[in-house]
Amino acid sequence: AQSVTQLDSHVSVSEGTPVLLRCNYSSSYSPSLFWYVQHPNKGLQLLLKYTSAATLVKGINGFEAEFKKSETSFHLTKPSAHMSDAAEYFCVVSDPNTGNQFYFGTGTSLTVIP
Amino acid sequence: DAGVTQSPTHLIKTRGQQVTLRCSPKSGHDTVSWYQQALGQGPQFIFQYYEEEERQRGNFPDRFSGHQFPNYSSELNVNALLLGDSALYLCASSLRVSRRQRNTEAFFGQGTRLTVV
């Protein structure tokens, strides 16, 4: 069975400081992993995806994530937070045996303090 | 490319009524999935349609049903609405891949906000 645990429901950082949003996954197969962002009253936008190529994945807006199989983690990072990064972030896992069915984490709300 | 479009954007229904939500997938995509996102929660998978058939289903009652049309657009129907059905309903489109291929990402619409009173 697939599942995702986002370890922090809320993260608060100052503008210009690093961002770390933590995600652990459980999968019976080699998973595909994604990070999506959701701004208020908006749909979900893909930040980045891991599909068994390079373990360090670069996404949009300066975000990146590293797939660590030994730790079953896929943490999202950004070197310097911007005010526009304030949003809800979802870690997602899927595997080929279930087609494109996504399993979402409960989300991490990121606040950026000016 | 219009991306994934959903209609309506907002809807208010009375308990016991029925509702139909609509989704047009991104151009070139043949698979449509529906998700329910309750307030403060992550989206939960309802079901997925491919080639006009329901292929997978999450843990939702039979009150939730759907349809996919030959042009790949889709509808989500919910009967006998309950207060607990109030949520944001998201449609996601993707390109069907074989089990040997890696998943492609899904593109999401902006959702339909359903309020049941």
mmCIF file with all atom_site columns, C-alpha atoms in Angstrom:
data_model
loop_
_atom_site.group_PDB
_atom_site.id
_atom_site.type_symbol
_atom_site.label_atom_id
_atom_site.label_alt_id
_atom_site.label_comp_id
_atom_site.label_asym_id
_atom_site.label_entity_id
_atom_site.label_seq_id
_atom_site.pdbx_PDB_ins_code
_atom_site.Cartn_x
_atom_site.Cartn_y
_atom_site.Cartn_z
_atom_site.occupancy
_atom_site.B_iso_or_equiv
_atom_site.pdbx_formal_charge
_atom_site.auth_seq_id
_atom_site.auth_comp_id
_atom_site.auth_asym_id
_atom_site.auth_atom_id
_atom_site.pdbx_PDB_model_num
ATOM 1   C CA . ALA A 1 1   ? 0.000   0.000  0.000   1.00 0.00 ? 1   ALA A CA 1
ATOM 2   C CA . GLN A 1 2   ? 1.120   3.517  -0.705  1.00 0.00 ? 2   GLN A CA 1
ATOM 3   C CA . SER A 1 3   ? 1.019   6.378  1.755   1.00 0.00 ? 3   SER A CA 1
ATOM 4   C CA . VAL A 1 4   ? 2.696   9.672  2.463   1.00 0.00 ? 4   VAL A CA 1
ATOM 5   C CA . THR A 1 5   ? 3.440   11.367 5.773   1.00 0.00 ? 5   THR A CA 1
ATOM 6   C CA . GLN A 1 6   ? 4.174   15.065 5.832   1.00 0.00 ? 6   GLN A CA 1
ATOM 7   C CA . LEU A 1 7   ? 5.926   15.595 9.107   1.00 0.00 ? 7   LEU A CA 1
ATOM 8   C CA . ASP A 1 8   ? 4.964   19.233 9.650   1.00 0.00 ? 8   ASP A CA 1
ATOM 9   C CA . SER A 1 9   ? 1.490   20.655 9.266   1.00 0.00 ? 9   SER A CA 1
ATOM 10  C CA . HIS A 1 10  ? 2.798   24.233 9.497   1.00 0.00 ? 10  HIS A CA 1
ATOM 11  C CA . VAL A 1 11  ? 6.205   25.720 8.711   1.00 0.00 ? 11  VAL A CA 1
ATOM 12  C CA . SER A 1 12  ? 7.103   29.354 9.200   1.00 0.00 ? 12  SER A CA 1
ATOM 13  C CA . VAL A 1 13  ? 10.278  30.948 7.794   1.00 0.00 ? 13  VAL A CA 1
ATOM 14  C CA . SER A 1 14  ? 11.599  34.444 7.312   1.00 0.00 ? 14  SER A CA 1
ATOM 15  C CA . GLU A 1 15  ? 11.929  35.825 3.820   1.00 0.00 ? 15  GLU A CA 1
ATOM 16  C CA . GLY A 1 16  ? 15.375  35.022 2.407   1.00 0.00 ? 16  GLY A CA 1
ATOM 17  C CA . THR A 1 17  ? 15.984  32.022 4.687   1.00 0.00 ? 17  THR A CA 1
ATOM 18  C CA . PRO A 1 18  ? 15.985  28.359 3.615   1.00 0.00 ? 18  PRO A CA 1
ATOM 19  C CA . VAL A 1 19  ? 12.834  26.273 3.361   1.00 0.00 ? 19  VAL A CA 1
ATOM 20  C CA . LEU A 1 20  ? 12.598  22.600 4.346   1.00 0.00 ? 20  LEU A CA 1
ATOM 21  C CA . LEU A 1 21  ? 9.321   20.694 4.025   1.00 0.00 ? 21  LEU A CA 1
ATOM 22  C CA . ARG A 1 22  ? 9.587   17.075 5.105   1.00 0.00 ? 22  ARG A CA 1
ATOM 23  C CA . CYS A 1 23  ? 7.931   14.061 3.510   1.00 0.00 ? 23  CYS A CA 1
ATOM 24  C CA . ASN A 1 24  ? 8.234   10.331 4.162   1.00 0.00 ? 24  ASN A CA 1
ATOM 25  C CA . TYR A 1 25  ? 6.585   7.761  1.952   1.00 0.00 ? 25  TYR A CA 1
ATOM 26  C CA . SER A 1 26  ? 5.571   4.136  2.122   1.00 0.00 ? 26  SER A CA 1
ATOM 27  C CA . SER A 1 27  ? 5.358   2.111  -1.048  1.00 0.00 ? 27  SER A CA 1
ATOM 28  C CA . SER A 1 28  ? 5.512   -1.555 -1.913  1.00 0.00 ? 28  SER A CA 1
ATOM 29  C CA . TYR A 1 29  ? 7.092   -0.732 -5.248  1.00 0.00 ? 29  TYR A CA 1
ATOM 30  C CA . SER A 1 30  ? 9.606   1.724  -6.608  1.00 0.00 ? 30  SER A CA 1
ATOM 31  C CA . PRO A 1 31  ? 7.442   4.825  -6.410  1.00 0.00 ? 31  PRO A CA 1
ATOM 32  C CA . SER A 1 32  ? 6.966   7.980  -8.355  1.00 0.00 ? 32  SER A CA 1
ATOM 33  C CA . LEU A 1 33  ? 6.966   10.997 -6.091  1.00 0.00 ? 33  LEU A CA 1
ATOM 34  C CA . PHE A 1 34  ? 5.706   14.513 -6.615  1.00 0.00 ? 34  PHE A CA 1
ATOM 35  C CA . TRP A 1 35  ? 5.415   17.817 -4.849  1.00 0.00 ? 35  TRP A CA 1
ATOM 36  C CA . TYR A 1 36  ? 2.423   20.013 -5.634  1.00 0.00 ? 36  TYR A CA 1
ATOM 37  C CA . VAL A 1 37  ? 1.686   23.535 -4.409  1.00 0.00 ? 37  VAL A CA 1
ATOM 38  C CA . GLN A 1 38  ? -1.758  25.004 -3.822  1.00 0.00 ? 38  GLN A CA 1
ATOM 39  C CA . HIS A 1 39  ? -2.228  28.731 -3.446  1.00 0.00 ? 39  HIS A CA 1
ATOM 40  C CA . PRO A 1 40  ? -5.473  29.981 -1.848  1.00 0.00 ? 40  PRO A CA 1
ATOM 41  C CA . ASN A 1 41  ? -8.477  29.452 -4.099  1.00 0.00 ? 41  ASN A CA 1
ATOM 42  C CA . LYS A 1 42  ? -6.272  27.973 -6.796  1.00 0.00 ? 42  LYS A CA 1
ATOM 43  C CA . GLY A 1 43  ? -5.778  24.502 -8.197  1.00 0.00 ? 43  GLY A CA 1
ATOM 44  C CA . LEU A 1 44  ? -2.755  22.283 -7.636  1.00 0.00 ? 44  LEU A CA 1
ATOM 45  C CA . GLN A 1 45  ? 0.438   23.112 -9.502  1.00 0.00 ? 45  GLN A CA 1
ATOM 46  C CA . LEU A 1 46  ? 3.257   20.634 -10.005 1.00 0.00 ? 46  LEU A CA 1
ATOM 47  C CA . LEU A 1 47  ? 6.552   21.762 -8.466  1.00 0.00 ? 47  LEU A CA 1
ATOM 48  C CA . LEU A 1 48  ? 8.657   18.739 -9.313  1.00 0.00 ? 48  LEU A CA 1
ATOM 49  C CA . LYS A 1 49  ? 8.589   14.981 -9.805  1.00 0.00 ? 49  LYS A CA 1
ATOM 50  C CA . TYR A 1 50  ? 10.815  11.968 -9.221  1.00 0.00 ? 50  TYR A CA 1
ATOM 51  C CA . THR A 1 51  ? 10.392  8.966  -11.522 1.00 0.00 ? 51  THR A CA 1
ATOM 52  C CA . SER A 1 52  ? 13.549  6.873  -10.928 1.00 0.00 ? 52  SER A CA 1
ATOM 53  C CA . ALA A 1 53  ? 16.002  9.058  -12.795 1.00 0.00 ? 53  ALA A CA 1
ATOM 54  C CA . ALA A 1 54  ? 18.339  11.381 -10.869 1.00 0.00 ? 54  ALA A CA 1
ATOM 55  C CA . THR A 1 55  ? 17.709  11.320 -7.130  1.00 0.00 ? 55  THR A CA 1
ATOM 56  C CA . LEU A 1 56  ? 18.124  15.096 -6.836  1.00 0.00 ? 56  LEU A CA 1
ATOM 57  C CA . VAL A 1 57  ? 15.227  16.668 -8.649  1.00 0.00 ? 57  VAL A CA 1
ATOM 58  C CA . LYS A 1 58  ? 15.018  20.333 -9.565  1.00 0.00 ? 58  LYS A CA 1
ATOM 59  C CA . GLY A 1 59  ? 11.664  21.992 -9.983  1.00 0.00 ? 59  GLY A CA 1
ATOM 60  C CA . ILE A 1 60  ? 10.144  25.348 -10.672 1.00 0.00 ? 60  ILE A CA 1
ATOM 61  C CA . ASN A 1 61  ? 10.711  28.538 -8.673  1.00 0.00 ? 61  ASN A CA 1
ATOM 62  C CA . GLY A 1 62  ? 14.004  27.334 -7.215  1.00 0.00 ? 62  GLY A CA 1
ATOM 63  C CA . PHE A 1 63  ? 12.606  24.313 -5.391  1.00 0.00 ? 63  PHE A CA 1
ATOM 64  C CA . GLU A 1 64  ? 14.333  20.954 -5.334  1.00 0.00 ? 64  GLU A CA 1
ATOM 65  C CA . ALA A 1 65  ? 13.893  17.605 -3.618  1.00 0.00 ? 65  ALA A CA 1
ATOM 66  C CA . GLU A 1 66  ? 16.104  14.621 -2.965  1.00 0.00 ? 66  GLU A CA 1
ATOM 67  C CA . PHE A 1 67  ? 14.862  11.047 -3.129  1.00 0.00 ? 67  PHE A CA 1
ATOM 68  C CA . LYS A 1 68  ? 16.489  8.947  -0.391  1.00 0.00 ? 68  LYS A CA 1
ATOM 69  C CA . LYS A 1 69  ? 15.399  5.338  -0.658  1.00 0.00 ? 69  LYS A CA 1
ATOM 70  C CA . SER A 1 70  ? 17.215  4.253  2.502   1.00 0.00 ? 70  SER A CA 1
ATOM 71  C CA . GLU A 1 71  ? 15.294  6.840  4.500   1.00 0.00 ? 71  GLU A CA 1
ATOM 72  C CA . THR A 1 72  ? 12.074  6.610  2.435   1.00 0.00 ? 72  THR A CA 1
ATOM 73  C CA . SER A 1 73  ? 12.121  10.384 2.279   1.00 0.00 ? 73  SER A CA 1
ATOM 74  C CA . PHE A 1 74  ? 11.501  13.039 -0.353  1.00 0.00 ? 74  PHE A CA 1
ATOM 75  C CA . HIS A 1 75  ? 12.044  16.355 1.397   1.00 0.00 ? 75  HIS A CA 1
ATOM 76  C CA . LEU A 1 76  ? 11.416  19.637 -0.434  1.00 0.00 ? 76  LEU A CA 1
ATOM 77  C CA . THR A 1 77  ? 13.921  22.464 -0.101  1.00 0.00 ? 77  THR A CA 1
ATOM 78  C CA . LYS A 1 78  ? 14.551  25.971 -1.346  1.00 0.00 ? 78  LYS A CA 1
ATOM 79  C CA . PRO A 1 79  ? 17.656  28.029 -0.499  1.00 0.00 ? 79  PRO A CA 1
ATOM 80  C CA . SER A 1 80  ? 15.867  31.336 -0.042  1.00 0.00 ? 80  SER A CA 1
ATOM 81  C CA . ALA A 1 81  ? 12.171  31.836 0.677   1.00 0.00 ? 81  ALA A CA 1
ATOM 82  C CA . HIS A 1 82  ? 10.153  34.457 -1.146  1.00 0.00 ? 82  HIS A CA 1
ATOM 83  C CA . MET A 1 83  ? 6.881   35.976 -0.007  1.00 0.00 ? 83  MET A CA 1
ATOM 84  C CA . SER A 1 84  ? 5.150   34.401 -2.992  1.00 0.00 ? 84  SER A CA 1
ATOM 85  C CA . ASP A 1 85  ? 6.084   30.917 -1.705  1.00 0.00 ? 85  ASP A CA 1
ATOM 86  C CA . ALA A 1 86  ? 3.450   31.132 1.024   1.00 0.00 ? 86  ALA A CA 1
ATOM 87  C CA . ALA A 1 87  ? 0.995   28.354 0.174   1.00 0.00 ? 87  ALA A CA 1
ATOM 88  C CA . GLU A 1 88  ? -0.043  24.778 0.960   1.00 0.00 ? 88  GLU A CA 1
ATOM 89  C CA . TYR A 1 89  ? 2.365   22.075 -0.191  1.00 0.00 ? 89  TYR A CA 1
ATOM 90  C CA . PHE A 1 90  ? 1.451   18.451 -0.841  1.00 0.00 ? 90  PHE A CA 1
ATOM 91  C CA . CYS A 1 91  ? 3.735   15.469 -1.168  1.00 0.00 ? 91  CYS A CA 1
ATOM 92  C CA . VAL A 1 92  ? 2.282   12.767 -3.412  1.00 0.00 ? 92  VAL A CA 1
ATOM 93  C CA . VAL A 1 93  ? 3.192   9.141  -4.120  1.00 0.00 ? 93  VAL A CA 1
ATOM 94  C CA . SER A 1 94  ? 2.030   6.820  -6.860  1.00 0.00 ? 94  SER A CA 1
ATOM 95  C CA . ASP A 1 95  ? 3.222   3.603  -8.404  1.00 0.00 ? 95  ASP A CA 1
ATOM 96  C CA . PRO A 1 96  ? 2.767   2.004  -11.830 1.00 0.00 ? 96  PRO A CA 1
ATOM 97  C CA . ASN A 1 97  ? 0.664   -0.843 -10.432 1.00 0.00 ? 97  ASN A CA 1
ATOM 98  C CA . THR A 1 98  ? -2.153  1.572  -9.655  1.00 0.00 ? 98  THR A CA 1
ATOM 99  C CA . GLY A 1 99  ? -2.001  3.619  -12.813 1.00 0.00 ? 99  GLY A CA 1
ATOM 100 C CA . ASN A 1 100 ? -2.071  7.307  -12.112 1.00 0.00 ? 100 ASN A CA 1
ATOM 101 C CA . GLN A 1 101 ? -3.794  7.116  -8.734  1.00 0.00 ? 101 GLN A CA 1
ATOM 102 C CA . PHE A 1 102 ? -2.195  9.637  -6.415  1.00 0.00 ? 102 PHE A CA 1
ATOM 103 C CA . TYR A 1 103 ? -1.894  9.326  -2.657  1.00 0.00 ? 103 TYR A CA 1
ATOM 104 C CA . PHE A 1 104 ? -1.635  12.755 -1.055  1.00 0.00 ? 104 PHE A CA 1
ATOM 105 C CA . GLY A 1 105 ? -0.150  13.758 2.237   1.00 0.00 ? 105 GLY A CA 1
ATOM 106 C CA . THR A 1 106 ? -2.153  15.980 4.561   1.00 0.00 ? 106 THR A CA 1
ATOM 107 C CA . GLY A 1 107 ? -0.244  19.049 3.432   1.00 0.00 ? 107 GLY A CA 1
ATOM 108 C CA . THR A 1 108 ? 2.177   21.552 4.937   1.00 0.00 ? 108 THR A CA 1
ATOM 109 C CA . SER A 1 109 ? 1.174   25.172 5.200   1.00 0.00 ? 109 SER A CA 1
ATOM 110 C CA . LEU A 1 110 ? 4.156   27.446 4.566   1.00 0.00 ? 110 LEU A CA 1
ATOM 111 C CA . THR A 1 111 ? 4.154   30.952 6.017   1.00 0.00 ? 111 THR A CA 1
ATOM 112 C CA . VAL A 1 112 ? 6.829   33.443 4.935   1.00 0.00 ? 112 VAL A CA 1
ATOM 113 C CA . ILE A 1 113 ? 7.484   36.280 7.344   1.00 0.00 ? 113 ILE A CA 1
ATOM 114 C CA . PRO A 1 114 ? 8.662   39.583 5.835   1.00 0.00 ? 114 PRO A CA 1
ATOM 115 C CA . ASP B 2 1   ? -3.798  25.133 -24.296 1.00 0.00 ? 1   ASP B CA 1
ATOM 116 C CA . ALA B 2 2   ? -6.663  25.728 -21.860 1.00 0.00 ? 2   ALA B CA 1
ATOM 117 C CA . GLY B 2 3   ? -5.397  23.139 -19.402 1.00 0.00 ? 3   GLY B CA 1
ATOM 118 C CA . VAL B 2 4   ? -7.925  21.336 -17.223 1.00 0.00 ? 4   VAL B CA 1
ATOM 119 C CA . THR B 2 5   ? -11.210 23.161 -16.902 1.00 0.00 ? 5   THR B CA 1
ATOM 120 C CA . GLN B 2 6   ? -13.930 22.450 -14.373 1.00 0.00 ? 6   GLN B CA 1
ATOM 121 C CA . SER B 2 7   ? -17.450 23.760 -14.046 1.00 0.00 ? 7   SER B CA 1
ATOM 122 C CA . PRO B 2 8   ? -19.086 25.194 -12.122 1.00 0.00 ? 8   PRO B CA 1
ATOM 123 C CA . THR B 2 9   ? -16.565 26.881 -9.845  1.00 0.00 ? 9   THR B CA 1
ATOM 124 C CA . HIS B 2 10  ? -18.959 27.108 -6.920  1.00 0.00 ? 10  HIS B CA 1
ATOM 125 C CA . LEU B 2 11  ? -22.177 25.318 -6.094  1.00 0.00 ? 11  LEU B CA 1
ATOM 126 C CA . ILE B 2 12  ? -24.606 25.301 -3.191  1.00 0.00 ? 12  ILE B CA 1
ATOM 127 C CA . LYS B 2 13  ? -26.969 22.356 -2.805  1.00 0.00 ? 13  LYS B CA 1
ATOM 128 C CA . THR B 2 14  ? -29.432 21.167 -0.208  1.00 0.00 ? 14  THR B CA 1
ATOM 129 C CA . ARG B 2 15  ? -29.010 17.921 1.675   1.00 0.00 ? 15  ARG B CA 1
ATOM 130 C CA . GLY B 2 16  ? -30.593 15.043 -0.254  1.00 0.00 ? 16  GLY B CA 1
ATOM 131 C CA . GLN B 2 17  ? -30.203 16.664 -3.650  1.00 0.00 ? 17  GLN B CA 1
ATOM 132 C CA . GLN B 2 18  ? -28.100 15.440 -6.528  1.00 0.00 ? 18  GLN B CA 1
ATOM 133 C CA . VAL B 2 19  ? -25.209 17.258 -8.189  1.00 0.00 ? 19  VAL B CA 1
ATOM 134 C CA . THR B 2 20  ? -23.203 16.935 -11.410 1.00 0.00 ? 20  THR B CA 1
ATOM 135 C CA . LEU B 2 21  ? -19.721 18.369 -11.797 1.00 0.00 ? 21  LEU B CA 1
ATOM 136 C CA . ARG B 2 22  ? -17.926 18.599 -15.115 1.00 0.00 ? 22  ARG B CA 1
ATOM 137 C CA . CYS B 2 23  ? -14.332 18.394 -16.263 1.00 0.00 ? 23  CYS B CA 1
ATOM 138 C CA . SER B 2 24  ? -12.534 18.885 -19.559 1.00 0.00 ? 24  SER B CA 1
ATOM 139 C CA . PRO B 2 25  ? -9.030  17.408 -19.553 1.00 0.00 ? 25  PRO B CA 1
ATOM 140 C CA . LYS B 2 26  ? -5.884  18.969 -20.892 1.00 0.00 ? 26  LYS B CA 1
ATOM 141 C CA . SER B 2 27  ? -5.499  18.600 -24.630 1.00 0.00 ? 27  SER B CA 1
ATOM 142 C CA . GLY B 2 28  ? -3.959  15.227 -25.499 1.00 0.00 ? 28  GLY B CA 1
ATOM 143 C CA . HIS B 2 29  ? -4.827  13.596 -22.170 1.00 0.00 ? 29  HIS B CA 1
ATOM 144 C CA . ASP B 2 30  ? -7.066  10.548 -22.088 1.00 0.00 ? 30  ASP B CA 1
ATOM 145 C CA . THR B 2 31  ? -7.364  9.765  -18.388 1.00 0.00 ? 31  THR B CA 1
ATOM 146 C CA . VAL B 2 32  ? -9.446  11.687 -15.872 1.00 0.00 ? 32  VAL B CA 1
ATOM 147 C CA . SER B 2 33  ? -9.331  11.246 -12.125 1.00 0.00 ? 33  SER B CA 1
ATOM 148 C CA . TRP B 2 34  ? -11.528 12.874 -9.494  1.00 0.00 ? 34  TRP B CA 1
ATOM 149 C CA . TYR B 2 35  ? -10.486 13.860 -5.997  1.00 0.00 ? 35  TYR B CA 1
ATOM 150 C CA . GLN B 2 36  ? -12.323 15.218 -2.979  1.00 0.00 ? 36  GLN B CA 1
ATOM 151 C CA . GLN B 2 37  ? -10.503 17.736 -0.812  1.00 0.00 ? 37  GLN B CA 1
ATOM 152 C CA . ALA B 2 38  ? -12.170 18.475 2.501   1.00 0.00 ? 38  ALA B CA 1
ATOM 153 C CA . LEU B 2 39  ? -11.211 21.680 4.283   1.00 0.00 ? 39  LEU B CA 1
ATOM 154 C CA . GLY B 2 40  ? -7.727  21.416 5.757   1.00 0.00 ? 40  GLY B CA 1
ATOM 155 C CA . GLN B 2 41  ? -7.086  17.991 4.248   1.00 0.00 ? 41  GLN B CA 1
ATOM 156 C CA . GLY B 2 42  ? -5.190  16.550 1.321   1.00 0.00 ? 42  GLY B CA 1
ATOM 157 C CA . PRO B 2 43  ? -7.144  15.408 -1.737  1.00 0.00 ? 43  PRO B CA 1
ATOM 158 C CA . GLN B 2 44  ? -8.640  11.921 -1.558  1.00 0.00 ? 44  GLN B CA 1
ATOM 159 C CA . PHE B 2 45  ? -8.971  9.769  -4.681  1.00 0.00 ? 45  PHE B CA 1
ATOM 160 C CA . ILE B 2 46  ? -12.550 9.070  -5.751  1.00 0.00 ? 46  ILE B CA 1
ATOM 161 C CA . PHE B 2 47  ? -12.160 7.270  -9.080  1.00 0.00 ? 47  PHE B CA 1
ATOM 162 C CA . GLN B 2 48  ? -10.424 7.266  -12.421 1.00 0.00 ? 48  GLN B CA 1
ATOM 163 C CA . TYR B 2 49  ? -11.808 6.976  -15.945 1.00 0.00 ? 49  TYR B CA 1
ATOM 164 C CA . TYR B 2 50  ? -10.061 5.766  -19.034 1.00 0.00 ? 50  TYR B CA 1
ATOM 165 C CA . GLU B 2 51  ? -11.639 4.675  -22.332 1.00 0.00 ? 51  GLU B CA 1
ATOM 166 C CA . GLU B 2 52  ? -15.040 5.653  -20.954 1.00 0.00 ? 52  GLU B CA 1
ATOM 167 C CA . GLU B 2 53  ? -14.859 3.129  -18.126 1.00 0.00 ? 53  GLU B CA 1
ATOM 168 C CA . GLU B 2 54  ? -14.188 3.425  -14.418 1.00 0.00 ? 54  GLU B CA 1
ATOM 169 C CA . ARG B 2 55  ? -10.787 1.810  -13.935 1.00 0.00 ? 55  ARG B CA 1
ATOM 170 C CA . GLN B 2 56  ? -10.034 2.388  -10.299 1.00 0.00 ? 56  GLN B CA 1
ATOM 171 C CA . ARG B 2 57  ? -12.051 3.502  -7.319  1.00 0.00 ? 57  ARG B CA 1
ATOM 172 C CA . GLY B 2 58  ? -11.159 4.871  -3.942  1.00 0.00 ? 58  GLY B CA 1
ATOM 173 C CA . ASN B 2 59  ? -13.045 4.369  -0.690  1.00 0.00 ? 59  ASN B CA 1
ATOM 174 C CA . PHE B 2 60  ? -16.197 6.273  -1.635  1.00 0.00 ? 60  PHE B CA 1
ATOM 175 C CA . PRO B 2 61  ? -19.813 5.029  -1.536  1.00 0.00 ? 61  PRO B CA 1
ATOM 176 C CA . ASP B 2 62  ? -21.901 4.240  -4.579  1.00 0.00 ? 62  ASP B CA 1
ATOM 177 C CA . ARG B 2 63  ? -23.573 7.636  -4.236  1.00 0.00 ? 63  ARG B CA 1
ATOM 178 C CA . PHE B 2 64  ? -20.519 8.855  -6.106  1.00 0.00 ? 64  PHE B CA 1
ATOM 179 C CA . SER B 2 65  ? -20.600 7.911  -9.764  1.00 0.00 ? 65  SER B CA 1
ATOM 180 C CA . GLY B 2 66  ? -19.076 9.185  -12.933 1.00 0.00 ? 66  GLY B CA 1
ATOM 181 C CA . HIS B 2 67  ? -18.920 9.102  -16.647 1.00 0.00 ? 67  HIS B CA 1
ATOM 182 C CA . GLN B 2 68  ? -16.373 9.722  -19.357 1.00 0.00 ? 68  GLN B CA 1
ATOM 183 C CA . PHE B 2 69  ? -17.357 10.797 -22.840 1.00 0.00 ? 69  PHE B CA 1
ATOM 184 C CA . PRO B 2 70  ? -15.682 9.953  -26.167 1.00 0.00 ? 70  PRO B CA 1
ATOM 185 C CA . ASN B 2 71  ? -13.944 13.342 -26.158 1.00 0.00 ? 71  ASN B CA 1
ATOM 186 C CA . TYR B 2 72  ? -12.373 12.366 -22.780 1.00 0.00 ? 72  TYR B CA 1
ATOM 187 C CA . SER B 2 73  ? -14.360 14.904 -20.773 1.00 0.00 ? 73  SER B CA 1
ATOM 188 C CA . SER B 2 74  ? -15.891 13.614 -17.591 1.00 0.00 ? 74  SER B CA 1
ATOM 189 C CA . GLU B 2 75  ? -18.693 14.121 -15.105 1.00 0.00 ? 75  GLU B CA 1
ATOM 190 C CA . LEU B 2 76  ? -18.857 13.388 -11.411 1.00 0.00 ? 76  LEU B CA 1
ATOM 191 C CA . ASN B 2 77  ? -22.324 12.740 -9.985  1.00 0.00 ? 77  ASN B CA 1
ATOM 192 C CA . VAL B 2 78  ? -23.168 12.667 -6.315  1.00 0.00 ? 78  VAL B CA 1
ATOM 193 C CA . ASN B 2 79  ? -26.611 11.511 -5.204  1.00 0.00 ? 79  ASN B CA 1
ATOM 194 C CA . ALA B 2 80  ? -28.399 11.998 -1.885  1.00 0.00 ? 80  ALA B CA 1
ATOM 195 C CA . LEU B 2 81  ? -26.029 14.722 -0.793  1.00 0.00 ? 81  LEU B CA 1
ATOM 196 C CA . LEU B 2 82  ? -24.867 14.801 2.811   1.00 0.00 ? 82  LEU B CA 1
ATOM 197 C CA . LEU B 2 83  ? -23.468 17.733 4.742   1.00 0.00 ? 83  LEU B CA 1
ATOM 198 C CA . GLY B 2 84  ? -20.157 15.856 4.805   1.00 0.00 ? 84  GLY B CA 1
ATOM 199 C CA . ASP B 2 85  ? -19.953 15.988 1.012   1.00 0.00 ? 85  ASP B CA 1
ATOM 200 C CA . SER B 2 86  ? -19.094 19.679 1.252   1.00 0.00 ? 86  SER B CA 1
ATOM 201 C CA . ALA B 2 87  ? -15.605 19.953 -0.198  1.00 0.00 ? 87  ALA B CA 1
ATOM 202 C CA . LEU B 2 88  ? -13.471 21.087 -3.104  1.00 0.00 ? 88  LEU B CA 1
ATOM 203 C CA . TYR B 2 89  ? -13.749 18.573 -5.934  1.00 0.00 ? 89  TYR B CA 1
ATOM 204 C CA . LEU B 2 90  ? -10.694 18.398 -8.128  1.00 0.00 ? 90  LEU B CA 1
ATOM 205 C CA . CYS B 2 91  ? -10.368 16.894 -11.554 1.00 0.00 ? 91  CYS B CA 1
ATOM 206 C CA . ALA B 2 92  ? -6.973  15.698 -12.745 1.00 0.00 ? 92  ALA B CA 1
ATOM 207 C CA . SER B 2 93  ? -6.044  14.734 -16.260 1.00 0.00 ? 93  SER B CA 1
ATOM 208 C CA . SER B 2 94  ? -3.111  12.645 -17.350 1.00 0.00 ? 94  SER B CA 1
ATOM 209 C CA . LEU B 2 95  ? -1.870  10.428 -20.112 1.00 0.00 ? 95  LEU B CA 1
ATOM 210 C CA . ARG B 2 96  ? -2.422  6.739  -19.609 1.00 0.00 ? 96  ARG B CA 1
ATOM 211 C CA . VAL B 2 97  ? 0.809   4.817  -19.156 1.00 0.00 ? 97  VAL B CA 1
ATOM 212 C CA . SER B 2 98  ? 1.438   1.121  -19.107 1.00 0.00 ? 98  SER B CA 1
ATOM 213 C CA . ARG B 2 99  ? 2.466   -0.589 -15.899 1.00 0.00 ? 99  ARG B CA 1
ATOM 214 C CA . ARG B 2 100 ? 6.007   -0.772 -17.175 1.00 0.00 ? 100 ARG B CA 1
ATOM 215 C CA . GLN B 2 101 ? 6.234   2.951  -17.656 1.00 0.00 ? 101 GLN B CA 1
ATOM 216 C CA . ARG B 2 102 ? 6.717   5.522  -15.000 1.00 0.00 ? 102 ARG B CA 1
ATOM 217 C CA . ASN B 2 103 ? 3.794   7.680  -14.103 1.00 0.00 ? 103 ASN B CA 1
ATOM 218 C CA . THR B 2 104 ? 3.505   11.033 -15.706 1.00 0.00 ? 104 THR B CA 1
ATOM 219 C CA . GLU B 2 105 ? 2.316   13.916 -13.648 1.00 0.00 ? 105 GLU B CA 1
ATOM 220 C CA . ALA B 2 106 ? -1.329  14.850 -13.414 1.00 0.00 ? 106 ALA B CA 1
ATOM 221 C CA . PHE B 2 107 ? -2.622  18.292 -14.250 1.00 0.00 ? 107 PHE B CA 1
ATOM 222 C CA . PHE B 2 108 ? -5.313  19.613 -11.976 1.00 0.00 ? 108 PHE B CA 1
ATOM 223 C CA . GLY B 2 109 ? -8.194  21.947 -12.564 1.00 0.00 ? 109 GLY B CA 1
ATOM 224 C CA . GLN B 2 110 ? -9.036  24.722 -10.135 1.00 0.00 ? 110 GLN B CA 1
ATOM 225 C CA . GLY B 2 111 ? -11.822 22.667 -8.665  1.00 0.00 ? 111 GLY B CA 1
ATOM 226 C CA . THR B 2 112 ? -15.496 22.999 -7.882  1.00 0.00 ? 112 THR B CA 1
ATOM 227 C CA . ARG B 2 113 ? -16.337 24.186 -4.381  1.00 0.00 ? 113 ARG B CA 1
ATOM 228 C CA . LEU B 2 114 ? -19.471 22.289 -3.310  1.00 0.00 ? 114 LEU B CA 1
ATOM 229 C CA . THR B 2 115 ? -21.365 23.433 -0.243  1.00 0.00 ? 115 THR B CA 1
ATOM 230 C CA . VAL B 2 116 ? -24.209 21.278 1.065   1.00 0.00 ? 116 VAL B CA 1
ATOM 231 C CA . VAL B 2 117 ? -26.638 23.030 3.424   1.00 0.00 ? 117 VAL B CA 1
#
